[in-house]
Amino acid sequence: MTSAGRDPGRPGAAPTLTVTAYPYELDLAGSADGLAALAGLVAAGGGRLPCAGLDAVEVRSSSRPGVSLALDGLHRILVITGDRAGLAWLAENLADIADMTDGGHWHLDPYEGHAYLRAGSLPAVVNSPYGPMPARPACHPPDGPPER
């Protein structure tokens, strides 16, 4: 499936996006189409997208380098502000999550020297449309690693 396609098992379903604001972190989840719509909005450099959990996600362009995720609690919106290069990088990462074919998530944690995330930005977790991490075989058999 690509981000342009519908979620499997839900033909014709409307795109969904949910933003949950915890005290010190954001959690973003949604359908592949919902996450792709967010990626498109970020790539466009501006606009507003309704969501569940909050009222909307709003993207704003800025000449200041980097990207910031902030919560406007008064208006119940997630505000993503950034310069062209930073927004393009974030949009590409969001599109990659929308295109995932199995479960997983991506941590967007601000730190000094981050490639595009500004210091002071809220950290976020973006979840795959397919839920949590997929079951993977253990690295070692249940009785422990092989002897050498």
PDB file of C-alpha atoms in Angstrom:
ATOM      1  CA  MET A   1       0.000   0.000   0.000  1.00  0.00           C
ATOM      2  CA  THR A   2       1.151   3.522  -0.639  1.00  0.00           C
ATOM      3  CA  SER A   3       0.137   6.634   1.229  1.00  0.00           C
ATOM      4  CA  ALA A   4      -2.076   7.480  -1.743  1.00  0.00           C
ATOM      5  CA  GLY A   5      -4.103   4.279  -1.262  1.00  0.00           C
ATOM      6  CA  ARG A   6      -6.821   3.424   1.218  1.00  0.00           C
ATOM      7  CA  ASP A   7      -6.170   1.471   4.383  1.00  0.00           C
ATOM      8  CA  PRO A   8      -6.481  -2.263   3.790  1.00  0.00           C
ATOM      9  CA  GLY A   9      -9.720  -3.746   5.048  1.00  0.00           C
ATOM     10  CA  ARG A  10     -11.433  -0.378   5.118  1.00  0.00           C
ATOM     11  CA  PRO A  11     -12.392   0.429   1.523  1.00  0.00           C
ATOM     12  CA  GLY A  12     -13.684   3.963   1.191  1.00  0.00           C
ATOM     13  CA  ALA A  13     -12.985   4.782   4.840  1.00  0.00           C
ATOM     14  CA  ALA A  14     -12.372   8.437   5.629  1.00  0.00           C
ATOM     15  CA  PRO A  15      -8.819   9.329   6.671  1.00  0.00           C
ATOM     16  CA  THR A  16      -8.366   9.518  10.432  1.00  0.00           C
ATOM     17  CA  LEU A  17      -5.828  11.355  12.548  1.00  0.00           C
ATOM     18  CA  THR A  18      -5.731  11.481  16.339  1.00  0.00           C
ATOM     19  CA  VAL A  19      -3.422  13.706  18.356  1.00  0.00           C
ATOM     20  CA  THR A  20      -3.240  12.971  22.072  1.00  0.00           C
ATOM     21  CA  ALA A  21      -1.494  15.588  24.191  1.00  0.00           C
ATOM     22  CA  TYR A  22       0.162  14.279  27.321  1.00  0.00           C
ATOM     23  CA  PRO A  23       1.839  16.694  29.750  1.00  0.00           C
ATOM     24  CA  TYR A  24       5.273  16.390  28.114  1.00  0.00           C
ATOM     25  CA  GLU A  25       4.712  14.454  24.884  1.00  0.00           C
ATOM     26  CA  LEU A  26       2.422  14.187  21.879  1.00  0.00           C
ATOM     27  CA  ASP A  27       1.075  10.930  20.459  1.00  0.00           C
ATOM     28  CA  LEU A  28      -0.009  10.901  16.800  1.00  0.00           C
ATOM     29  CA  ALA A  29      -1.913   7.980  15.331  1.00  0.00           C
ATOM     30  CA  GLY A  30      -4.164   7.475  12.366  1.00  0.00           C
ATOM     31  CA  SER A  31      -4.968   5.704   9.180  1.00  0.00           C
ATOM     32  CA  ALA A  32      -2.408   5.643   6.372  1.00  0.00           C
ATOM     33  CA  ASP A  33      -4.478   8.247   4.545  1.00  0.00           C
ATOM     34  CA  GLY A  34      -4.724  10.423   7.666  1.00  0.00           C
ATOM     35  CA  LEU A  35      -0.965  10.373   8.205  1.00  0.00           C
ATOM     36  CA  ALA A  36      -0.398  10.980   4.478  1.00  0.00           C
ATOM     37  CA  ALA A  37      -2.749  13.993   4.661  1.00  0.00           C
ATOM     38  CA  LEU A  38      -0.688  15.361   7.550  1.00  0.00           C
ATOM     39  CA  ALA A  39       2.528  14.764   5.580  1.00  0.00           C
ATOM     40  CA  GLY A  40       1.012  16.631   2.618  1.00  0.00           C
ATOM     41  CA  LEU A  41      -0.017  19.572   4.793  1.00  0.00           C
ATOM     42  CA  VAL A  42       3.487  19.771   6.293  1.00  0.00           C
ATOM     43  CA  ALA A  43       5.071  19.518   2.819  1.00  0.00           C
ATOM     44  CA  ALA A  44       2.812  22.348   1.591  1.00  0.00           C
ATOM     45  CA  GLY A  45       4.118  24.549   4.391  1.00  0.00           C
ATOM     46  CA  GLY A  46       0.775  25.676   5.734  1.00  0.00           C
ATOM     47  CA  GLY A  47      -2.821  24.858   6.429  1.00  0.00           C
ATOM     48  CA  ARG A  48      -5.093  23.207   8.931  1.00  0.00           C
ATOM     49  CA  LEU A  49      -6.258  19.609   9.327  1.00  0.00           C
ATOM     50  CA  PRO A  50      -9.056  18.531  11.691  1.00  0.00           C
ATOM     51  CA  CYS A  51      -8.206  15.681  14.036  1.00  0.00           C
ATOM     52  CA  ALA A  52      -9.545  13.742  16.978  1.00  0.00           C
ATOM     53  CA  GLY A  53      -8.164  14.340  20.469  1.00  0.00           C
ATOM     54  CA  LEU A  54      -7.515  17.989  19.667  1.00  0.00           C
ATOM     55  CA  ASP A  55      -9.496  20.177  17.301  1.00  0.00           C
ATOM     56  CA  ALA A  56      -6.845  20.456  14.583  1.00  0.00           C
ATOM     57  CA  VAL A  57      -3.235  20.403  13.483  1.00  0.00           C
ATOM     58  CA  GLU A  58      -2.053  23.695  12.031  1.00  0.00           C
ATOM     59  CA  VAL A  59       1.126  24.097   9.980  1.00  0.00           C
ATOM     60  CA  ARG A  60       2.791  27.507   9.770  1.00  0.00           C
ATOM     61  CA  SER A  61       5.802  28.559   7.708  1.00  0.00           C
ATOM     62  CA  SER A  62       8.637  30.447   9.326  1.00  0.00           C
ATOM     63  CA  SER A  63      11.993  31.816   8.223  1.00  0.00           C
ATOM     64  CA  ARG A  64      13.574  30.575  11.477  1.00  0.00           C
ATOM     65  CA  PRO A  65      15.581  27.389  10.810  1.00  0.00           C
ATOM     66  CA  GLY A  66      14.137  24.097  12.032  1.00  0.00           C
ATOM     67  CA  VAL A  67      10.754  22.789  13.099  1.00  0.00           C
ATOM     68  CA  SER A  68       8.846  23.189  16.337  1.00  0.00           C
ATOM     69  CA  LEU A  69       5.852  21.227  17.624  1.00  0.00           C
ATOM     70  CA  ALA A  70       3.832  23.189  20.166  1.00  0.00           C
ATOM     71  CA  LEU A  71       0.457  22.829  21.787  1.00  0.00           C
ATOM     72  CA  ASP A  72      -1.964  25.744  21.738  1.00  0.00           C
ATOM     73  CA  GLY A  73      -4.137  24.621  24.636  1.00  0.00           C
ATOM     74  CA  LEU A  74      -6.477  27.611  24.424  1.00  0.00           C
ATOM     75  CA  HIS A  75      -7.462  26.764  20.842  1.00  0.00           C
ATOM     76  CA  ARG A  76      -6.886  22.987  21.220  1.00  0.00           C
ATOM     77  CA  ILE A  77      -4.516  22.719  18.259  1.00  0.00           C
ATOM     78  CA  LEU A  78      -1.106  21.233  17.581  1.00  0.00           C
ATOM     79  CA  VAL A  79       0.980  23.925  15.888  1.00  0.00           C
ATOM     80  CA  ILE A  80       3.828  22.780  13.648  1.00  0.00           C
ATOM     81  CA  THR A  81       6.027  25.723  12.681  1.00  0.00           C
ATOM     82  CA  GLY A  82       9.106  25.528  10.508  1.00  0.00           C
ATOM     83  CA  ASP A  83      11.226  26.668   7.648  1.00  0.00           C
ATOM     84  CA  ARG A  84      10.936  25.091   4.203  1.00  0.00           C
ATOM     85  CA  ALA A  85      13.824  22.655   4.632  1.00  0.00           C
ATOM     86  CA  GLY A  86      12.757  21.475   8.090  1.00  0.00           C
ATOM     87  CA  LEU A  87       9.128  21.030   7.074  1.00  0.00           C
ATOM     88  CA  ALA A  88      10.188  19.053   3.994  1.00  0.00           C
ATOM     89  CA  TRP A  89      12.270  16.727   6.158  1.00  0.00           C
ATOM     90  CA  LEU A  90       9.433  16.223   8.655  1.00  0.00           C
ATOM     91  CA  ALA A  91       6.940  15.643   5.811  1.00  0.00           C
ATOM     92  CA  GLU A  92       9.156  12.939   4.328  1.00  0.00           C
ATOM     93  CA  ASN A  93       9.391  11.164   7.690  1.00  0.00           C
ATOM     94  CA  LEU A  94       5.606  11.353   8.185  1.00  0.00           C
ATOM     95  CA  ALA A  95       5.033   9.966   4.675  1.00  0.00           C
ATOM     96  CA  ASP A  96       7.390   7.079   5.487  1.00  0.00           C
ATOM     97  CA  ILE A  97       5.297   6.204   8.552  1.00  0.00           C
ATOM     98  CA  ALA A  98       2.094   6.403   6.464  1.00  0.00           C
ATOM     99  CA  ASP A  99       3.663   3.960   3.988  1.00  0.00           C
ATOM    100  CA  MET A 100       4.655   1.370   6.608  1.00  0.00           C
ATOM    101  CA  THR A 101       3.319  -2.090   5.895  1.00  0.00           C
ATOM    102  CA  ASP A 102       3.579  -3.378   9.450  1.00  0.00           C
ATOM    103  CA  GLY A 103       3.450  -2.044  12.990  1.00  0.00           C
ATOM    104  CA  GLY A 104       5.887   0.302  14.607  1.00  0.00           C
ATOM    105  CA  HIS A 105       6.385   3.870  15.716  1.00  0.00           C
ATOM    106  CA  TRP A 106       8.800   6.752  15.381  1.00  0.00           C
ATOM    107  CA  HIS A 107      10.084   8.945  18.199  1.00  0.00           C
ATOM    108  CA  LEU A 108      10.569  12.605  17.413  1.00  0.00           C
ATOM    109  CA  ASP A 109      12.671  13.780  20.350  1.00  0.00           C
ATOM    110  CA  PRO A 110      14.309  17.210  20.481  1.00  0.00           C
ATOM    111  CA  TYR A 111      17.974  17.343  21.447  1.00  0.00           C
ATOM    112  CA  GLU A 112      20.855  19.715  20.918  1.00  0.00           C
ATOM    113  CA  GLY A 113      22.061  19.385  17.332  1.00  0.00           C
ATOM    114  CA  HIS A 114      18.948  17.601  15.978  1.00  0.00           C
ATOM    115  CA  ALA A 115      18.922  17.662  12.176  1.00  0.00           C
ATOM    116  CA  TYR A 116      15.757  19.770  11.987  1.00  0.00           C
ATOM    117  CA  LEU A 117      13.855  19.812  15.292  1.00  0.00           C
ATOM    118  CA  ARG A 118      14.260  23.002  17.319  1.00  0.00           C
ATOM    119  CA  ALA A 119      15.191  22.981  20.996  1.00  0.00           C
ATOM    120  CA  GLY A 120      12.059  23.457  23.079  1.00  0.00           C
ATOM    121  CA  SER A 121       9.845  21.519  20.695  1.00  0.00           C
ATOM    122  CA  LEU A 122       7.473  19.027  22.268  1.00  0.00           C
ATOM    123  CA  PRO A 123       8.576  15.429  21.774  1.00  0.00           C
ATOM    124  CA  ALA A 124       6.190  13.201  19.848  1.00  0.00           C
ATOM    125  CA  VAL A 125       5.571   9.582  18.972  1.00  0.00           C
ATOM    126  CA  VAL A 126       4.100   8.884  15.538  1.00  0.00           C
ATOM    127  CA  ASN A 127       2.479   5.455  15.293  1.00  0.00           C
ATOM    128  CA  SER A 128       2.206   3.195  12.274  1.00  0.00           C
ATOM    129  CA  PRO A 129      -1.311   2.812  10.855  1.00  0.00           C
ATOM    130  CA  TYR A 130      -0.883  -0.894  11.634  1.00  0.00           C
ATOM    131  CA  GLY A 131      -0.406  -0.515  15.378  1.00  0.00           C
ATOM    132  CA  PRO A 132       2.472  -1.518  17.655  1.00  0.00           C
ATOM    133  CA  MET A 133       5.713  -3.226  16.782  1.00  0.00           C
ATOM    134  CA  PRO A 134       5.209  -6.475  14.876  1.00  0.00           C
ATOM    135  CA  ALA A 135       6.099  -9.805  16.453  1.00  0.00           C
ATOM    136  CA  ARG A 136       9.626 -10.712  15.434  1.00  0.00           C
ATOM    137  CA  PRO A 137      11.519 -13.941  16.052  1.00  0.00           C
ATOM    138  CA  ALA A 138      13.791 -13.861  19.081  1.00  0.00           C
ATOM    139  CA  CYS A 139      17.481 -13.312  18.449  1.00  0.00           C
ATOM    140  CA  HIS A 140      18.277 -16.369  20.518  1.00  0.00           C
ATOM    141  CA  PRO A 141      16.371 -19.558  21.238  1.00  0.00           C
ATOM    142  CA  PRO A 142      14.335 -19.546  24.496  1.00  0.00           C
ATOM    143  CA  ASP A 143      17.085 -21.495  26.309  1.00  0.00           C
ATOM    144  CA  GLY A 144      19.626 -18.709  25.719  1.00  0.00           C
ATOM    145  CA  PRO A 145      22.364 -17.836  23.248  1.00  0.00           C
ATOM    146  CA  PRO A 146      24.413 -20.605  21.630  1.00  0.00           C
ATOM    147  CA  GLU A 147      27.632 -21.594  23.393  1.00  0.00           C
ATOM    148  CA  ARG A 148      30.901 -20.589  21.793  1.00  0.00           C
TER     149      ARG A 148
END
